[in-house]
Short mmCIF file of C-alpha atoms in Angstrom, two decimals:
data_model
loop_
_atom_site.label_atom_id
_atom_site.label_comp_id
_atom_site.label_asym_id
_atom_site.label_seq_id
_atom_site.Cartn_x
_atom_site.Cartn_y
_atom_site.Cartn_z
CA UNK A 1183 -8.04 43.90 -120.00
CA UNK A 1184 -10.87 41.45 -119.23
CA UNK A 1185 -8.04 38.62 -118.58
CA UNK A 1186 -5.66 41.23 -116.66
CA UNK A 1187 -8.60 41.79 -114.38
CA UNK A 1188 -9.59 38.11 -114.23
CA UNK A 1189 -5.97 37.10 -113.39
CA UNK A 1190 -6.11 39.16 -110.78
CA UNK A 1191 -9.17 38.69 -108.93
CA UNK A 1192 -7.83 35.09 -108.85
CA UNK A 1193 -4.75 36.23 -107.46
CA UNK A 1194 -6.75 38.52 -104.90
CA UNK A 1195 -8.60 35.35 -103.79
CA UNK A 1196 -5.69 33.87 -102.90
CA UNK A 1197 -4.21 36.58 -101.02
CA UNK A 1198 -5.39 35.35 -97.64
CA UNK A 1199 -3.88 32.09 -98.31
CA UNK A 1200 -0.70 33.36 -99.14
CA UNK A 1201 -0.89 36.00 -96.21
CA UNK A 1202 -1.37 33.18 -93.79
CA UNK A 1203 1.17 30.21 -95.12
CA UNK A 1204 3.68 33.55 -94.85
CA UNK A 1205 3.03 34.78 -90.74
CA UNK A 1206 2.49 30.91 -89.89
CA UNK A 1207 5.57 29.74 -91.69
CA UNK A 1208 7.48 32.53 -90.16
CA UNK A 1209 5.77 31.81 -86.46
CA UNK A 1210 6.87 28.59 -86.56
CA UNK A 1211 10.06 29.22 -87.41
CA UNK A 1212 10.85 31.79 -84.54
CA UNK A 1213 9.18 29.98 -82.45
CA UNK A 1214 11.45 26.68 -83.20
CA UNK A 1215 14.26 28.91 -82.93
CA UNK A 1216 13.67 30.37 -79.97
CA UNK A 1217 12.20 26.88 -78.30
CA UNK A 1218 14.36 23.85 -79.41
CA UNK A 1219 17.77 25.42 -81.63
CA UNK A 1220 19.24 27.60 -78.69
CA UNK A 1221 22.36 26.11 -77.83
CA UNK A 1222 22.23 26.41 -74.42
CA UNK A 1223 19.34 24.28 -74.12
CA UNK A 1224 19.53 20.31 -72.91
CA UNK A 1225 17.31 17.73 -73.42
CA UNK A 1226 15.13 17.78 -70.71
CA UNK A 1227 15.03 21.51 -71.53
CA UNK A 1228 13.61 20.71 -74.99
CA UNK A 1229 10.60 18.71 -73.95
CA UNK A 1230 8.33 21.44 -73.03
CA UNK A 1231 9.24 23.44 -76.67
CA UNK A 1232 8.68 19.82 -78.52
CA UNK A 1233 5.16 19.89 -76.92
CA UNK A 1234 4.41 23.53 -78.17
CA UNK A 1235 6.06 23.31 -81.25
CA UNK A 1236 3.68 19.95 -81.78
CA UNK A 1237 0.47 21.91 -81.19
CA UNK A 1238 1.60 25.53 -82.63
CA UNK A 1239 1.93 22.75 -85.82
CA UNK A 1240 -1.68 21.58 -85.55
CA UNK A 1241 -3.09 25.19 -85.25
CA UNK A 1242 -1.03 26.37 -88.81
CA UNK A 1243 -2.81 23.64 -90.62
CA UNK A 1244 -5.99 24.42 -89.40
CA UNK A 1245 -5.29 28.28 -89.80
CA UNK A 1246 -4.19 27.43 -93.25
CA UNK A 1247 -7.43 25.54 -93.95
CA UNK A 1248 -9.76 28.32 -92.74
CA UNK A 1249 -8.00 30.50 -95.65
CA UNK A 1250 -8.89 28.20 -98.31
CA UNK A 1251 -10.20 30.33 -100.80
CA UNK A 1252 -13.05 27.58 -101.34
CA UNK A 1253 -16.45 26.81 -99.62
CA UNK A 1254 -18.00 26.68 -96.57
CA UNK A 1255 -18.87 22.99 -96.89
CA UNK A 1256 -15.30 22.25 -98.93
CA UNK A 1257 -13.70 24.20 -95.80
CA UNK A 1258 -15.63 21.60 -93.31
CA UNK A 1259 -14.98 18.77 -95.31
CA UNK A 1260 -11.20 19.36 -95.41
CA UNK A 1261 -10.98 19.83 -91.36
CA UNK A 1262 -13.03 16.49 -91.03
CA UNK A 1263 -10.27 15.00 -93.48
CA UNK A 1264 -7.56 16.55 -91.16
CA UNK A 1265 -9.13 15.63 -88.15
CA UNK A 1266 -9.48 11.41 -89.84
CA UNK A 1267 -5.57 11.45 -90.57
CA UNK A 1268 -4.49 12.85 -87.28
CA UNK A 1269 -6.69 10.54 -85.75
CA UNK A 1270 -5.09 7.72 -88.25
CA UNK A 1271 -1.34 9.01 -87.74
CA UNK A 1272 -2.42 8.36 -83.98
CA UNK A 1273 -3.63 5.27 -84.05
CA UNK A 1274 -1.03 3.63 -86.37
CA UNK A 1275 2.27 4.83 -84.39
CA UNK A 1276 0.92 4.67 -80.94
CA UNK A 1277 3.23 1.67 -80.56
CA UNK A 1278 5.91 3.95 -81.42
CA UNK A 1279 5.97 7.77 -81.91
CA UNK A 1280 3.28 9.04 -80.09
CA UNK A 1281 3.48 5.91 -77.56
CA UNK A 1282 6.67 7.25 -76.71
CA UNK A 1283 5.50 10.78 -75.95
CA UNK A 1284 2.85 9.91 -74.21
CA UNK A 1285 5.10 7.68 -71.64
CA UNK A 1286 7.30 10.27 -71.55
CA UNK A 1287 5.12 12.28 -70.30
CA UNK A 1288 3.67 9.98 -67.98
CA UNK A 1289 7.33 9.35 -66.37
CA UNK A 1290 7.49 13.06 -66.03
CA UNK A 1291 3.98 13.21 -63.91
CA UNK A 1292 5.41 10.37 -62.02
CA UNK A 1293 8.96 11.62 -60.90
CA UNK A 1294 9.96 8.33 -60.07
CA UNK A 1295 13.67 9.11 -60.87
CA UNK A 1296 15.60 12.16 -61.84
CA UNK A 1297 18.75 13.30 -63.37
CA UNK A 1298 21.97 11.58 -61.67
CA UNK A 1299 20.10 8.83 -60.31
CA UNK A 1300 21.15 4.99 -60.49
CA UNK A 1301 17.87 3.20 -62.47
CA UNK A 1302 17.98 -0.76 -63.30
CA UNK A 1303 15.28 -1.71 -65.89
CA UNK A 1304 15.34 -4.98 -67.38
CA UNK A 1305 19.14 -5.45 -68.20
CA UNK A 1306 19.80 -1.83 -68.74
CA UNK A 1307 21.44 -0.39 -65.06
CA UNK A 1308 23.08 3.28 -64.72
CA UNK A 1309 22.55 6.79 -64.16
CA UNK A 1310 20.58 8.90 -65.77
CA UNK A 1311 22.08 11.50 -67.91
CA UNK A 1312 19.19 13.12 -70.11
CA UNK A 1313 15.58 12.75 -70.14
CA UNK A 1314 13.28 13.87 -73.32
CA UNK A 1315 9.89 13.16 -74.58
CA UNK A 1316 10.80 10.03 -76.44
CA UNK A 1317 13.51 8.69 -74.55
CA UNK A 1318 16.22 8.41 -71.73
CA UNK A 1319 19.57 8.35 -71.76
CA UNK A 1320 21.43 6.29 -69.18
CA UNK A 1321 25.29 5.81 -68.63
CA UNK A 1322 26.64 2.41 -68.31
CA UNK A 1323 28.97 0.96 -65.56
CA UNK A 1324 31.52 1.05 -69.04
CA UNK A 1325 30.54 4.68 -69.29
CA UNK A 1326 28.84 4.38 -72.37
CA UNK A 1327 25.53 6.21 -72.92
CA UNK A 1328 22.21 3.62 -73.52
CA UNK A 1329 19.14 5.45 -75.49
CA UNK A 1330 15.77 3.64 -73.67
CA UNK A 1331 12.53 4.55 -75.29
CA UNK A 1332 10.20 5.69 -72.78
CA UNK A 1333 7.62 3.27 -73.69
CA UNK A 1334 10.59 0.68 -72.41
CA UNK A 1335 10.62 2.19 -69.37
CA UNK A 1336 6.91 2.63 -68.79
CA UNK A 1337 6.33 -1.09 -69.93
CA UNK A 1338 9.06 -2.51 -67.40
CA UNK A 1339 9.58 -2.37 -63.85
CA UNK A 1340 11.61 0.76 -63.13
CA UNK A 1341 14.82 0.04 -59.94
CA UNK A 1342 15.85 3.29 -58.58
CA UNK A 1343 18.48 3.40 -55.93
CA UNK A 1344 17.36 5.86 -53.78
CA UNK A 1345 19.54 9.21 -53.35
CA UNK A 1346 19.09 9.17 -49.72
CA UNK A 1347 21.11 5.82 -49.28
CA UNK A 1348 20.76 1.96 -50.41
CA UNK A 1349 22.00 -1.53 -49.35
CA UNK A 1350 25.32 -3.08 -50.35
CA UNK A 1351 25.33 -6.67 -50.89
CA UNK A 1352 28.04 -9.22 -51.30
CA UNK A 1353 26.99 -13.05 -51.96
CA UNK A 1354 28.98 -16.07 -50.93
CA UNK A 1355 29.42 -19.37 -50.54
CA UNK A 1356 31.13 -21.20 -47.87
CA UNK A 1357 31.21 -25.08 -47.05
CA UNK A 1358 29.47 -26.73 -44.24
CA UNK A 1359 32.23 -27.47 -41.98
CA UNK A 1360 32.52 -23.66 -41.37
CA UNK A 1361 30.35 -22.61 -38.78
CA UNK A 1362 27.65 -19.62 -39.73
CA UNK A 1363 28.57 -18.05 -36.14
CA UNK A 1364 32.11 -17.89 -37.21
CA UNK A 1365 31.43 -16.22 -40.38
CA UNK A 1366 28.62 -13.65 -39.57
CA UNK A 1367 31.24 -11.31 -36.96
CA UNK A 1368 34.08 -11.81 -40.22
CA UNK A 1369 31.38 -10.45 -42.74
CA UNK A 1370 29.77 -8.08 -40.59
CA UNK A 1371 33.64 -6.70 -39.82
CA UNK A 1372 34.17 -6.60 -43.14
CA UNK A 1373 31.40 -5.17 -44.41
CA UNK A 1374 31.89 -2.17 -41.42
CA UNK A 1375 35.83 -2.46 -42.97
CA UNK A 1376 34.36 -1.51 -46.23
CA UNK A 1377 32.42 1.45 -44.93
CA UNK A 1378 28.72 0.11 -44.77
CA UNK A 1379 26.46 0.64 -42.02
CA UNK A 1380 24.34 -1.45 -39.75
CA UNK A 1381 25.55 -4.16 -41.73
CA UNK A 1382 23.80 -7.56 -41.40
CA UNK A 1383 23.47 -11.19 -42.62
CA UNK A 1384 21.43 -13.41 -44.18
CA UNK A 1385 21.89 -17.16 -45.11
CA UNK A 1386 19.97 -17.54 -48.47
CA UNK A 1387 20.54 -21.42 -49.27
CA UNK A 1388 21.72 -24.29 -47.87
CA UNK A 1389 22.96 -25.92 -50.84
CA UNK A 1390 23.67 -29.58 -51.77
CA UNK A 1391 27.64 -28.94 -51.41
CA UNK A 1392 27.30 -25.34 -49.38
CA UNK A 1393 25.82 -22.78 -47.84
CA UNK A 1394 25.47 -19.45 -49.41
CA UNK A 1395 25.69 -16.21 -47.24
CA UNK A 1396 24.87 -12.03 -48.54
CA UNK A 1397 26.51 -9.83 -46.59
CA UNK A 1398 24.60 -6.51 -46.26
CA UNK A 1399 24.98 -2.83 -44.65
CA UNK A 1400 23.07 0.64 -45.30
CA UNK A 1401 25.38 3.16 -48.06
CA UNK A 1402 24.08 6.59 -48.06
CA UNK A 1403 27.12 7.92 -50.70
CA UNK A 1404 24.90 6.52 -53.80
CA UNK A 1405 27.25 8.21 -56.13
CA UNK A 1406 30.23 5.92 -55.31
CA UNK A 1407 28.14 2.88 -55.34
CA UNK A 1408 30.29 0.47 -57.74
CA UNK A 1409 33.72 1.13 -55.67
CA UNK A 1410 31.43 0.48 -52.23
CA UNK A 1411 30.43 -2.55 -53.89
CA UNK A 1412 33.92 -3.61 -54.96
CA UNK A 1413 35.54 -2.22 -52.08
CA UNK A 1414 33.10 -4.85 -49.81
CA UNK A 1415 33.73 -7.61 -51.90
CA UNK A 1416 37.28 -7.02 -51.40
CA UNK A 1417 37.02 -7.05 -47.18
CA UNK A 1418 35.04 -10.24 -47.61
CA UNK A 1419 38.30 -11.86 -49.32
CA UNK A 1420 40.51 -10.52 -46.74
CA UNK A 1421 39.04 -11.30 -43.37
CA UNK A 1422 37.92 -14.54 -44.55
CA UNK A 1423 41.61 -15.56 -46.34
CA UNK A 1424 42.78 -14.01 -43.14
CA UNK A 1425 40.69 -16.03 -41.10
CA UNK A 1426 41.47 -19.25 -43.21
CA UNK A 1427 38.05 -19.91 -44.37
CA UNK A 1428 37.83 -20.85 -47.98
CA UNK A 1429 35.46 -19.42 -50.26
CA UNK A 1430 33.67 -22.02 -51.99
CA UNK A 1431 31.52 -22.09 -55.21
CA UNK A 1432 27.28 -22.80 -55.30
CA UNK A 1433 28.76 -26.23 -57.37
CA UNK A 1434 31.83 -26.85 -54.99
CA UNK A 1435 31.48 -31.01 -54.24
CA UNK A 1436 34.28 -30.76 -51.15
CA UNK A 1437 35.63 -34.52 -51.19
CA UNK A 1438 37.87 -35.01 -48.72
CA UNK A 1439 38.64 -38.06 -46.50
CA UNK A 1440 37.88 -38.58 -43.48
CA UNK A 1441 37.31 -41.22 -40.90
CA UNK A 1442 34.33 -43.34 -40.59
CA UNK A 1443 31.93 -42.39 -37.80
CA UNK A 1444 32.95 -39.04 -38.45
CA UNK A 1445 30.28 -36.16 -39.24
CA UNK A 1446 31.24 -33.29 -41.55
CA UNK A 1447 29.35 -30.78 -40.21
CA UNK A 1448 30.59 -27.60 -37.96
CA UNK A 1449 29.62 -27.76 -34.06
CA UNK A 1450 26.19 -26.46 -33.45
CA UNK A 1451 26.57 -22.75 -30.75
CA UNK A 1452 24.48 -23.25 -27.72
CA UNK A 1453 22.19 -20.01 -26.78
CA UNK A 1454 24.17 -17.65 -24.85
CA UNK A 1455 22.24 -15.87 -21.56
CA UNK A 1456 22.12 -11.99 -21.21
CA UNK A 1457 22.25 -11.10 -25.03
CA UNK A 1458 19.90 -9.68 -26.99
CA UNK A 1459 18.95 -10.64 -29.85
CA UNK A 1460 20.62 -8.76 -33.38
CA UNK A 1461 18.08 -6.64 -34.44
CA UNK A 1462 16.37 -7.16 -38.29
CA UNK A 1463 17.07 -4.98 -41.07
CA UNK A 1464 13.90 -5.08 -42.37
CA UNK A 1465 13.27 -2.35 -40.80
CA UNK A 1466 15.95 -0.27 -42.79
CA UNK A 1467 14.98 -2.54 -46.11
CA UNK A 1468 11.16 -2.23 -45.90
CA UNK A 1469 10.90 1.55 -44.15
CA UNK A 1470 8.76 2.92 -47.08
CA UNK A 1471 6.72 0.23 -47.06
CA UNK A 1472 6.39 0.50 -43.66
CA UNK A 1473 5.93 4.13 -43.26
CA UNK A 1474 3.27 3.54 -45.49
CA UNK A 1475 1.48 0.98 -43.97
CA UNK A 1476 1.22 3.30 -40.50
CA UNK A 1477 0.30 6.02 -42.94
CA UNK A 1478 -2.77 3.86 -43.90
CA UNK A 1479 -3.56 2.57 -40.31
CA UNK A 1480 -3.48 6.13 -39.25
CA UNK A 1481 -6.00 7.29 -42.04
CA UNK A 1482 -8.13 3.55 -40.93
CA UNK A 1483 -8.51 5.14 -37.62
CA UNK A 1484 -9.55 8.77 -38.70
CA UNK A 1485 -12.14 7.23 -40.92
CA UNK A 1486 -13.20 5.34 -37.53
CA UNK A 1487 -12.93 8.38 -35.29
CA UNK A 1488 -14.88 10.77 -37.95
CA UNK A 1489 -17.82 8.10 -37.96
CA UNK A 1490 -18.11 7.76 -33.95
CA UNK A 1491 -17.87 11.59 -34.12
CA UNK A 1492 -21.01 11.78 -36.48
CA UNK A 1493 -22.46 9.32 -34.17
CA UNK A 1494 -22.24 11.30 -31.00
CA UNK A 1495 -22.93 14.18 -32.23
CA UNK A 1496 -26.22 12.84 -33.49
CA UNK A 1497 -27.07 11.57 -29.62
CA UNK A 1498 -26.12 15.20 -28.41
CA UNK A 1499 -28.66 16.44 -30.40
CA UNK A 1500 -31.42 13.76 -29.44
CA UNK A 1501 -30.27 13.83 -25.52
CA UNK A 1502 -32.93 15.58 -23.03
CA UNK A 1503 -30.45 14.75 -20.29
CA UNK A 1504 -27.77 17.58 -19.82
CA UNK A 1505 -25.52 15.66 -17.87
CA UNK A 1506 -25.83 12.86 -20.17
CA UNK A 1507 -24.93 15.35 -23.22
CA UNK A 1508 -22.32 17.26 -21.04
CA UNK A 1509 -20.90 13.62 -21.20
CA UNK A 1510 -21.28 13.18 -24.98
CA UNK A 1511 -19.93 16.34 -25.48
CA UNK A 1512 -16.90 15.83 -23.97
CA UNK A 1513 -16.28 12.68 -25.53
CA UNK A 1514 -16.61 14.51 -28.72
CA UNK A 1515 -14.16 16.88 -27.95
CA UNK A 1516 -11.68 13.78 -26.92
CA UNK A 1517 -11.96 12.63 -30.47
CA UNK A 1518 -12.13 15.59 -32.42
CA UNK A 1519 -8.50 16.25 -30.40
CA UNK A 1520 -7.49 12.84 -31.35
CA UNK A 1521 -8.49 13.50 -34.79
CA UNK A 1522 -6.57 16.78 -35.42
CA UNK A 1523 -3.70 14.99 -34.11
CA UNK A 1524 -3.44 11.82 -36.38
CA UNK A 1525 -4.44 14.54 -39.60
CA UNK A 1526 -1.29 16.37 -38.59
CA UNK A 1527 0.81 13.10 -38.28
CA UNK A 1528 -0.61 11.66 -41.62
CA UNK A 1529 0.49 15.72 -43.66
CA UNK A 1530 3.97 15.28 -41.94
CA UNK A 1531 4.36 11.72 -42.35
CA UNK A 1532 2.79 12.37 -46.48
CA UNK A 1533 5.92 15.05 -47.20
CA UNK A 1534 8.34 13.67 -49.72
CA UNK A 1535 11.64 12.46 -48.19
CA UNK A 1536 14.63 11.52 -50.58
#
């Protein structure tokens, strides 16, 4: 009897232990079931259940701890131990595991692309097709699907074509002999052919053998971006063929004869009177940028107008002269009008376009 009863005091120490590895065993199971194995759930779905089920983890094994059936000071010593090797686990995989996480988070707080957009990063380029909290899945221009870590992506410079609308570019090289205002009407025609907007050029080189031309214009049907791109490509061939300019390569040496005396070069075009000059796309390149410099001059000058304000207001209070503070204070109001105005620009100008 002395054993029986000894056997099961032992057993009843243990009883709390057992009670607790049973409900938090059985917690985290429901709660991965009902978080991450539902098969309606996606990826991007997931992330928010892999965070719980990550912490719900670290609060079993603490809960487990705490029922111990051993001492106060064994009980501390074993959540110091815990505490060491999650700190350990941490800092040895924070290249990879946790690294990941953490950027995947951090490309979540940022929201610099989303589901269905176009992203370029390093040699990786396609659209996005699942997001999670260690990687991102992308779909190739061959339609196959590329797994990037999210510590890739947070470590490299991030392209994403905007959804609102991007540029279209074609590159080209043409001799010398052809003159530049022959070929900018055939490239802008073609690129307004291909279905491109406000197109425009730009000569980027002027090589040893040639000079080499993009062709640009504004796309706003981002989805169909790599038939717009081979659909310009293919208006460049025809109005030039059609035009019978050859298309020459960056390393074309052209070698024909010709007399001596004679200069192989195309006629310069004299300036033409009445016609105003084409107007530069970087305004329709750079209009982020620039909408955020104006943002930031606009905010310069409410700093400005909320120090003259404090100024003024100041000499109201000091003035004996009421005409003289009359004067003040309706300078004061002039700025404080001014000031409401450029805050209201700066919220509306702030709001999140496409």
């Amino acid at each position: 009897m002395p054993k029986l009863e000894g056997i099961y005091q032992s057993l009843s120490a243990f009883m709390p232990l057992l009670a607790t590895l049973a409900v938090m065993a059985s917690g985290l199971w429901f709660a991965n079931w009902l978080l991450l194995r539902r098969a309606s759930l996606t990826t991007e779905s997931r992330l928010p259940g892999q965070v719980t089920m990550l912490v719900l983890t670290a609060v079993a094994l603490i809960a487990v701890i705490l029922a111990l059936p051993v001492s106060e000071s064994t009980r501390g010593d074993l959540l110091s131990l815990l505490g060491l090797v999650l700190t350990g686990v941490i800092a040895l995989s924070s290249t990879t595991f946790v690294a990941n996480a953490m950027a995947g988070l951090m490309l979540r707080a940022v929201k610099s692309f989303h589901h269905g957009d176009f992203i370029r990063a390093g040699e990786y380029f396609g659209r996005v097709t699942e997001r999670g909290l260690f990687h991102t899945e992308i779909q190739s221009e061959d339609r196959d699907l590329i797994t990037l870590p999210n510590l890739f992506l947070a470590s490299n410079p991030v392209t994403v074509v905007r959804s609102s609308g991007t540029i279209v570019s074609c590159d080209l090289s043409l001799g010398y002999d052809v003159p530049h205002y022959d070929v900018e009407p055939l490239l802008k025609e073609a690129a307004q052919a291909a279905g491109l907007q406000e197109p425009f050029l730009q000569i980027l080189m002027l090589g040893d053998f040639s000079v080499s031309y993009r062709i640009s214009g504004y796309y706003p049907q981002v989805k169909q971006l790599l038939t717009m791109r081979t659909r310009l490509r293919k208006e460049v061939l025809d109005k030039l063929h059609g035009a019978g300019i050859e298309i020459v390569s960056p390393a074309f040496m052209n070698q024909r004869q010709f007399r001596d005396g004679e200069k192989f070069m195309a006629p310069p075009k004299l300036p033409e009177e009445g016609i105003a000059a084409p107007q530069a796309p970087e305004a329709l390149i750079f209009d982020k940028a620039d909408r955020a410099e104006k943002i930031q001059n606009l905010e310069n000058e409410v700093q400005s107008l909320a120090v003259e304000i404090k100024v003024l207001k100041e000499r109201q209070q000091a003035c004996a002269d009421e005409a003289e503070a009359g004067v003040l204070k309706g300078d004061i109001r002039q700025r404080e009008e001014r000031l409401a105005s450029l805050e209201n620009i700066i919220r509306k100008a702030k709001e999140p376009t496409p």
